[in-house]
Amino acid sequence: MIKPGAWLGLLGGGQLGRMFVMAAQSLGYKVVVLDPDPASPAGRVAEKHVCSQYDDVSALDELGNLSASFTTEFENIPSDSLRYLEKYGQVSPSAGSVEIAQDRIREKDFLKMQGFQVVPYKPIQDIEEIDAGGCEDLFPGILKVSRFGYDGKGQARVNNVEETKDAFKSFRSSRCVLEKMVTLAAELSVIVARDKFGSMSVFPAAENRHEAGILDMSIVPARLPDEIISEAKEIACSLAEKMNYVGVLCVEFFLESGGSLLINEIAPRPHNSGHYTIDACAASQFEQQARIVAGLPLGSTDQYRPAVMFNLLGDLWDMGEPNWLKVLEDPNVKLHLYGKTEPRRGRKMGHLTMIGTDVREILDSAEHIKKFLKQGIS
Ligand code: ADP
Ligand code: MG
């Protein structure tokens, strides 16, 4: 165990990192954040912000000299940096786990090999592979860049070979994966925390709604049959075990209209769909991450109250600062802002969690507040 008062090291300094820092600080730890952005949301609240590139060896040494345990909040951290830090202590999740999750082709190949159901797909490494056959069965499909895509970025809907080629070129011919578009009855996600001894705790599944490829809302408990929820939790736990995963892992699922559950993708870190855990559960996803990094036992994932979380994107700032006074007139609203100063369109600026007793009622109030906030947009 790492004693409170000691340093924990974090690679990546976005909002997920900020909430990790706050959770670690609640447990008495100090956090050193490595992030190249001087305005990093996590860097602003951490005891120390090393403002450098993720592959800067002297910056990694600085983290290593302060801390003996490291984690990440960003899957695009170069895995070599994680591997380098191993000489200074525990790195969770491991470089190997992050390597799987940061590359869609690797991730899908791994999941398929381990016997998990995924969307039908074909890796596209170069343009010739689009002509080589095997694409026809996947139309209408989505072409996705294999690395560095997020929030629906680096994705294009395609209906035939020509469109796939055009989309591939528009992604500068970087490695892609072509996926069949599936008809979705619902989307859900499960977050599991696993420590280095193999103990696991799993959070209630979230029912997720997306808008334009970006998570809009998470509803927990999910309004789905118990069998589906149990199956999703079992899959998430079995996957964490098969990866020998240490840390917080999110598994995103598609529920097909036919009723089958497919893994969409995984994230080797806390996830946007788990933000509700801060206000609705005994231990949050960030507290679980801090406990794992510090070598403490996992906390309870019990959910005290039903919750609806929705994201606050930069679009809501079009007419200036939203009217929080009005929003907070409802005492069940919990507002989380990430301290970002530039409210760009589609940028996650914060989120709002509504707590109550009945999911339907909370959902109605959440829709009402969303509508009110959107009225500010011209
Ligand atoms: P990101 O890394 O941006 O989250 P995802 O692969 O999860 O990318 O895609 C974002 C969203 O787009 C999904 O949550 C889903 O709503 C929709 N989507 C992605 N792939 C498919 C697919 N094959 N069939 C149907 N919808 C999809
Ligand atoms: Mg996703």
Coordinates of C-alpha atoms and ligand atoms in Angstrom, one line a residue:
M1 CA 0.0 0.0 0.0
I2 CA 1.0 3.6 -0.7
K3 CA 0.6 5.7 2.4
P4 CA -1.6 8.8 2.3
G5 CA 0.5 11.9 2.0
A6 CA 2.6 10.2 -0.8
W7 CA 2.4 11.1 -4.5
L8 CA 0.4 9.3 -7.2
G9 CA 1.4 9.9 -10.8
L10 CA -1.2 10.6 -13.6
L11 CA -0.6 10.6 -17.3
G12 CA -3.2 12.8 -19.1
G13 CA -4.8 15.9 -17.6
G14 CA -8.4 16.2 -19.0
Q15 CA -11.6 16.1 -17.0
L16 CA -11.3 12.4 -16.2
G17 CA -7.9 13.2 -14.7
R18 CA -9.3 16.1 -12.8
M19 CA -12.0 13.9 -11.1
F20 CA -9.3 11.3 -10.4
V21 CA -7.1 13.9 -8.7
M22 CA -10.0 15.1 -6.6
A23 CA -10.8 11.5 -5.5
A24 CA -7.1 10.8 -4.7
Q25 CA -6.9 14.0 -2.7
S26 CA -9.9 13.0 -0.7
L27 CA -8.0 9.9 0.4
G28 CA -5.1 12.1 1.4
Y29 CA -2.8 11.6 -1.6
K30 CA -0.9 14.2 -3.6
V31 CA -1.0 13.9 -7.4
V32 CA 1.5 14.8 -10.1
V33 CA 0.0 15.2 -13.6
L34 CA 1.8 15.0 -16.9
D35 CA 0.0 16.8 -19.6
P36 CA 1.3 19.1 -22.4
D37 CA -1.6 21.6 -22.1
P38 CA -0.8 24.5 -19.7
A39 CA -4.6 24.8 -19.0
S40 CA -5.0 21.1 -18.3
P41 CA -8.2 20.6 -16.1
A42 CA -6.4 18.1 -13.9
G43 CA -3.2 20.1 -13.8
R44 CA -5.1 23.0 -12.3
V45 CA -6.2 21.0 -9.3
A46 CA -3.2 18.7 -8.8
E47 CA -0.4 19.5 -6.4
K48 CA 2.0 19.4 -9.3
H49 CA 1.6 19.8 -13.1
V50 CA 4.5 18.7 -15.3
C51 CA 3.7 20.5 -18.5
S52 CA 5.5 18.4 -21.1
Q53 CA 4.9 15.9 -23.9
Y54 CA 3.9 12.3 -22.9
D55 CA 7.1 10.9 -24.4
D56 CA 9.5 13.4 -22.7
V57 CA 11.9 11.1 -20.8
S58 CA 13.0 13.8 -18.4
A59 CA 9.3 14.6 -17.5
L60 CA 8.7 10.8 -17.0
D61 CA 11.7 10.7 -14.7
E62 CA 10.3 13.7 -12.8
L63 CA 7.1 11.7 -12.2
G64 CA 9.1 8.6 -11.4
N65 CA 11.2 10.4 -8.8
L66 CA 8.1 11.6 -7.0
S67 CA 5.8 8.6 -7.1
A68 CA 5.8 4.8 -7.0
S69 CA 2.4 4.3 -8.6
F70 CA 1.0 5.6 -11.9
T71 CA -2.2 5.6 -13.9
T72 CA -3.7 7.2 -17.0
E73 CA -6.9 8.9 -17.9
F74 CA -6.3 9.0 -21.6
E75 CA -6.0 5.9 -23.9
N76 CA -3.7 7.7 -26.4
I77 CA -0.8 7.9 -24.1
P78 CA 2.2 6.3 -25.9
S79 CA 2.4 2.8 -24.4
D80 CA 6.2 3.2 -24.3
S81 CA 5.8 5.9 -21.7
L82 CA 3.8 3.6 -19.5
R83 CA 6.3 0.9 -20.0
Y84 CA 9.1 3.2 -19.1
L85 CA 7.5 4.1 -15.8
E86 CA 7.4 0.4 -14.8
K87 CA 11.0 0.8 -13.6
Y88 CA 9.7 3.3 -10.9
G89 CA 6.7 1.3 -9.7
Q90 CA 3.3 0.0 -10.5
V91 CA 1.6 1.1 -13.7
S92 CA -2.2 0.4 -13.8
P93 CA -3.6 -0.2 -16.3
S94 CA -0.6 -1.8 -17.9
A95 CA 1.0 -0.7 -21.1
G96 CA -0.3 -3.9 -22.7
S97 CA -3.9 -3.3 -21.7
V98 CA -3.7 0.3 -23.0
E99 CA -2.2 -0.9 -26.3
I100 CA -5.2 -3.1 -26.9
A101 CA -7.7 -0.4 -26.1
Q102 CA -6.0 2.4 -28.1
D103 CA -6.3 0.6 -31.4
R104 CA -9.7 -0.4 -32.8
I105 CA -8.3 -3.2 -35.0
R106 CA -6.3 -4.7 -32.1
E107 CA -9.2 -4.3 -29.8
K108 CA -11.7 -6.1 -32.0
D109 CA -9.2 -8.8 -33.0
F110 CA -8.5 -9.4 -29.3
L111 CA -12.2 -9.5 -28.3
K112 CA -13.0 -11.8 -31.1
M113 CA -10.2 -14.2 -30.3
Q114 CA -11.3 -14.3 -26.7
G115 CA -14.8 -15.3 -27.8
F116 CA -16.7 -12.0 -27.2
Q117 CA -19.3 -10.9 -29.7
V118 CA -18.4 -7.8 -31.6
V119 CA -20.0 -5.9 -34.6
P120 CA -19.0 -7.6 -38.0
Y121 CA -15.9 -5.7 -39.1
K122 CA -13.0 -5.7 -41.5
P123 CA -9.6 -4.0 -40.9
I124 CA -8.6 -1.7 -43.7
Q125 CA -4.9 -1.1 -43.7
D126 CA -4.6 0.2 -47.3
I127 CA -6.9 1.2 -50.1
E128 CA -6.4 -2.1 -52.0
E129 CA -8.1 -3.9 -49.2
I130 CA -11.3 -2.1 -49.9
D131 CA -11.4 -3.6 -53.4
A132 CA -10.2 -7.0 -52.2
G133 CA -13.7 -8.1 -51.2
G134 CA -15.4 -8.6 -47.9
C135 CA -16.7 -5.1 -47.6
E136 CA -20.1 -5.7 -49.4
D137 CA -21.6 -7.6 -46.5
L138 CA -20.8 -4.6 -44.2
F139 CA -22.8 -2.0 -46.0
P140 CA -24.3 0.2 -44.9
G141 CA -21.3 0.6 -42.6
I142 CA -19.1 3.0 -40.7
L143 CA -15.5 3.5 -41.5
K144 CA -13.6 4.4 -38.3
V145 CA -9.9 5.4 -37.9
S146 CA -8.2 2.7 -35.9
R147 CA -6.4 5.1 -33.6
F148 CA -7.1 8.6 -32.0
G149 CA -10.8 8.8 -32.8
Y150 CA -13.1 10.0 -30.0
D151 CA -16.6 11.4 -29.6
G152 CA -17.6 10.3 -33.0
K153 CA -14.6 12.0 -34.7
G154 CA -12.7 10.0 -37.3
Q155 CA -15.8 8.2 -38.4
A156 CA -17.8 8.2 -41.7
R157 CA -21.0 6.5 -42.8
V158 CA -20.4 4.6 -46.0
N159 CA -22.8 2.7 -48.3
N160 CA -20.5 1.3 -51.0
V161 CA -16.9 0.7 -52.1
E162 CA -16.5 4.1 -53.7
E163 CA -17.7 6.0 -50.6
T164 CA -15.4 3.8 -48.4
K165 CA -12.5 4.7 -50.6
D166 CA -13.3 8.4 -50.4
A167 CA -13.7 8.3 -46.6
F168 CA -10.4 6.3 -46.3
K169 CA -8.6 9.0 -48.3
S170 CA -10.3 11.8 -46.2
F171 CA -8.7 10.1 -43.2
R172 CA -5.3 10.4 -45.0
S173 CA -5.2 6.7 -45.5
S174 CA -4.5 5.9 -41.9
R175 CA -5.4 2.4 -40.8
C176 CA -9.2 2.0 -40.4
V177 CA -11.8 -0.5 -39.5
L178 CA -15.0 -0.9 -41.5
E179 CA -18.0 -1.9 -39.3
K180 CA -21.4 -2.9 -40.2
M181 CA -24.1 -0.4 -39.0
V182 CA -26.2 -2.3 -36.6
T183 CA -29.8 -1.4 -35.7
L184 CA -29.6 -0.5 -32.0
A185 CA -32.4 -1.2 -29.5
A186 CA -30.2 0.4 -26.9
E187 CA -26.6 1.2 -25.8
L188 CA -25.3 0.5 -22.4
S189 CA -22.0 0.4 -20.6
V190 CA -20.5 -1.3 -17.6
I191 CA -17.6 -0.1 -15.5
V192 CA -15.6 -2.6 -13.6
A193 CA -12.7 -2.0 -11.2
R194 CA -10.1 -4.7 -10.7
D195 CA -7.1 -4.6 -8.4
K196 CA -3.8 -6.3 -8.7
F197 CA -4.9 -9.2 -6.5
G198 CA -7.8 -9.9 -9.0
S199 CA -10.6 -8.6 -6.7
M200 CA -13.3 -7.0 -8.8
S201 CA -16.3 -4.7 -8.2
V202 CA -18.7 -3.7 -10.9
F203 CA -21.0 -0.7 -11.1
P204 CA -24.6 -0.7 -12.1
A205 CA -25.0 -0.7 -15.9
A206 CA -25.7 2.7 -17.5
E207 CA -28.2 3.1 -20.4
N208 CA -26.6 5.6 -22.8
R209 CA -28.0 7.9 -25.3
H210 CA -25.7 9.5 -28.0
E211 CA -26.2 12.6 -30.1
A212 CA -24.1 13.0 -33.2
G213 CA -21.7 10.3 -32.0
I214 CA -21.2 12.0 -28.6
L215 CA -22.5 10.6 -25.3
D216 CA -25.5 12.8 -24.4
M217 CA -27.1 11.1 -21.4
S218 CA -26.7 8.2 -19.1
I219 CA -29.6 6.8 -17.2
V220 CA -29.0 4.5 -14.2
P221 CA -30.5 2.1 -13.5
A222 CA -30.8 1.2 -17.2
R223 CA -34.4 0.5 -18.3
L224 CA -33.5 -2.9 -19.7
P225 CA -34.3 -6.5 -18.8
D226 CA -32.4 -7.9 -15.8
E227 CA -31.0 -10.7 -18.0
I228 CA -29.4 -8.3 -20.3
I229 CA -27.9 -6.3 -17.5
S230 CA -26.5 -9.4 -15.8
E231 CA -25.1 -10.6 -19.1
A232 CA -23.3 -7.3 -19.7
K233 CA -21.8 -7.3 -16.2
E234 CA -20.6 -10.9 -16.6
I235 CA -19.0 -10.0 -19.9
A236 CA -17.3 -7.0 -18.5
C237 CA -15.9 -9.0 -15.5
S238 CA -14.8 -11.9 -17.7
L239 CA -13.1 -9.5 -20.1
A240 CA -11.2 -7.7 -17.2
E241 CA -10.0 -11.2 -16.1
K242 CA -9.0 -12.3 -19.5
M243 CA -6.9 -9.1 -20.0
N244 CA -5.5 -9.5 -16.5
Y245 CA -6.6 -5.9 -16.3
V246 CA -5.7 -3.8 -13.3
G247 CA -7.5 -0.5 -13.0
V248 CA -10.9 0.9 -14.0
L249 CA -12.3 -0.5 -17.3
C250 CA -15.4 0.6 -19.2
V251 CA -17.1 -1.8 -21.6
E252 CA -19.5 -0.1 -24.1
F253 CA -22.2 -2.4 -25.5
F254 CA -24.7 -2.4 -28.3
L255 CA -28.0 -4.1 -27.7
E256 CA -29.1 -5.1 -31.2
S257 CA -32.8 -4.9 -32.1
G258 CA -32.7 -8.7 -32.3
G259 CA -31.7 -8.9 -28.6
S260 CA -28.0 -9.8 -28.8
L261 CA -25.4 -8.0 -26.9
L262 CA -22.2 -6.9 -28.7
I263 CA -19.2 -5.2 -27.3
N264 CA -18.8 -1.9 -29.2
E265 CA -15.5 -0.7 -27.6
I266 CA -13.6 -0.6 -24.4
A267 CA -11.9 2.2 -22.5
P268 CA -8.9 1.6 -20.2
R269 CA -10.0 4.3 -17.7
P270 CA -13.0 5.8 -16.0
H271 CA -15.6 6.7 -18.6
N272 CA -18.1 9.6 -19.2
S273 CA -21.0 7.1 -18.7
G274 CA -19.7 6.5 -15.1
H275 CA -19.8 10.1 -14.0
Y276 CA -23.1 9.4 -12.2
T277 CA -21.1 7.3 -9.7
I278 CA -19.8 10.5 -8.1
D279 CA -23.2 11.5 -6.8
A280 CA -25.1 8.3 -6.8
C281 CA -22.8 5.5 -5.5
A282 CA -20.9 4.7 -2.3
A283 CA -17.5 4.9 -4.1
S284 CA -17.2 6.7 -7.5
Q285 CA -15.3 5.3 -10.5
F286 CA -12.5 7.8 -9.7
E287 CA -12.3 6.7 -6.1
Q288 CA -12.0 3.1 -7.3
Q289 CA -9.1 4.1 -9.6
A290 CA -7.4 6.0 -6.7
R291 CA -7.8 3.0 -4.4
I292 CA -6.3 0.6 -7.0
V293 CA -3.4 3.0 -7.7
A294 CA -2.7 3.4 -3.9
G295 CA -3.1 -0.4 -3.2
L296 CA -6.2 0.1 -1.1
P297 CA -9.2 -2.3 -1.0
L298 CA -12.0 -1.5 -3.5
G299 CA -15.0 0.5 -2.3
S300 CA -18.6 -0.4 -2.6
T301 CA -20.2 0.2 -5.9
D302 CA -23.7 0.3 -4.4
Q303 CA -26.0 2.9 -6.0
Y304 CA -28.0 4.8 -3.4
R305 CA -30.4 6.7 -5.7
P306 CA -31.4 6.5 -9.3
A307 CA -29.5 9.1 -11.5
V308 CA -29.5 10.7 -14.8
M309 CA -26.3 12.4 -16.1
F310 CA -26.1 14.6 -19.1
N311 CA -23.1 16.3 -20.7
L312 CA -22.7 20.1 -21.0
L313 CA -21.1 20.7 -24.3
G314 CA -19.5 24.0 -25.4
D315 CA -22.5 24.7 -27.6
L316 CA -24.4 25.7 -24.5
W317 CA -22.0 28.7 -24.1
D318 CA -23.0 30.3 -27.4
M319 CA -24.8 33.1 -25.7
G320 CA -22.3 33.3 -22.8
E321 CA -22.3 31.6 -19.4
P322 CA -25.4 29.4 -19.0
N323 CA -27.9 30.5 -16.3
W324 CA -26.7 28.2 -13.5
L325 CA -28.8 30.1 -10.9
K326 CA -31.9 28.9 -12.6
V327 CA -30.6 25.4 -13.2
L328 CA -29.6 25.0 -9.6
E329 CA -33.1 26.0 -8.4
D330 CA -33.8 22.3 -8.5
P331 CA -31.9 21.1 -5.4
N332 CA -31.5 17.6 -6.9
V333 CA -29.2 18.9 -9.6
K334 CA -25.5 18.3 -9.1
L335 CA -23.3 20.6 -11.3
H336 CA -19.8 19.6 -12.3
L337 CA -17.7 22.0 -14.4
Y338 CA -14.2 21.1 -15.6
G339 CA -12.6 24.6 -15.4
K340 CA -12.1 24.8 -19.2
T341 CA -11.9 28.4 -20.4
E342 CA -12.6 27.9 -24.1
P343 CA -16.1 26.6 -24.7
R344 CA -15.8 25.1 -28.2
R345 CA -18.7 23.4 -30.0
G346 CA -18.9 19.7 -29.1
R347 CA -16.3 20.2 -26.3
K348 CA -17.2 18.6 -23.0
M349 CA -17.2 21.5 -20.5
G350 CA -19.0 19.7 -17.6
H351 CA -21.8 17.5 -16.8
L352 CA -24.9 17.6 -14.6
T353 CA -26.2 14.7 -12.5
M354 CA -29.8 14.6 -11.4
I355 CA -30.7 12.4 -8.4
G356 CA -34.1 11.3 -7.3
T357 CA -36.3 8.3 -6.5
D358 CA -38.0 7.5 -9.8
V359 CA -36.0 7.3 -13.1
R360 CA -38.9 8.5 -15.2
E361 CA -39.4 11.6 -13.1
I362 CA -35.7 12.4 -13.1
L363 CA -35.5 11.9 -16.8
D364 CA -38.4 14.4 -17.3
S365 CA -36.7 17.0 -15.1
A366 CA -33.4 16.4 -16.9
E367 CA -35.0 16.9 -20.3
H368 CA -36.6 20.0 -19.0
I369 CA -33.3 21.5 -17.8
K370 CA -31.6 20.5 -21.1
K371 CA -34.3 22.3 -23.1
F372 CA -33.9 25.4 -20.9
L373 CA -30.1 25.4 -21.3
K374 CA -30.5 25.0 -25.1
Q375 CA -32.8 28.0 -25.3
G376 CA -29.8 30.1 -24.7
I377 CA -28.3 28.9 -28.0
S378 CA -29.1 31.1 -30.9
Ligands
ADP1 P1 -16.2 6.8 -30.0 O1 -14.8 6.3 -29.8 O2 -16.2 8.1 -30.7 O3 -17.0 6.7 -28.8 P2 -17.8 4.7 -31.0 O4 -17.3 3.6 -31.9 O5 -18.2 4.3 -29.6 O6 -16.8 5.8 -31.1 O7 -19.1 5.3 -31.8 C1 -19.8 6.4 -31.2 C2 -21.3 6.1 -31.4 O8 -21.7 6.0 -32.7 C3 -21.8 4.8 -30.7 O9 -22.0 5.0 -29.3 C4 -23.1 4.6 -31.5 O10 -24.1 5.4 -31.0 C5 -22.7 5.0 -32.9 N1 -22.1 3.8 -33.6 C6 -20.8 3.5 -33.7 N2 -20.6 2.4 -34.4 C7 -21.8 1.9 -34.8 C8 -22.3 0.8 -35.5 N3 -21.4 -0.1 -36.0 N4 -23.6 0.6 -35.6 C9 -24.5 1.5 -35.1 N5 -24.1 2.6 -34.4 C10 -22.8 2.8 -34.2
MG2 MG -17.7 5.1 -27.8

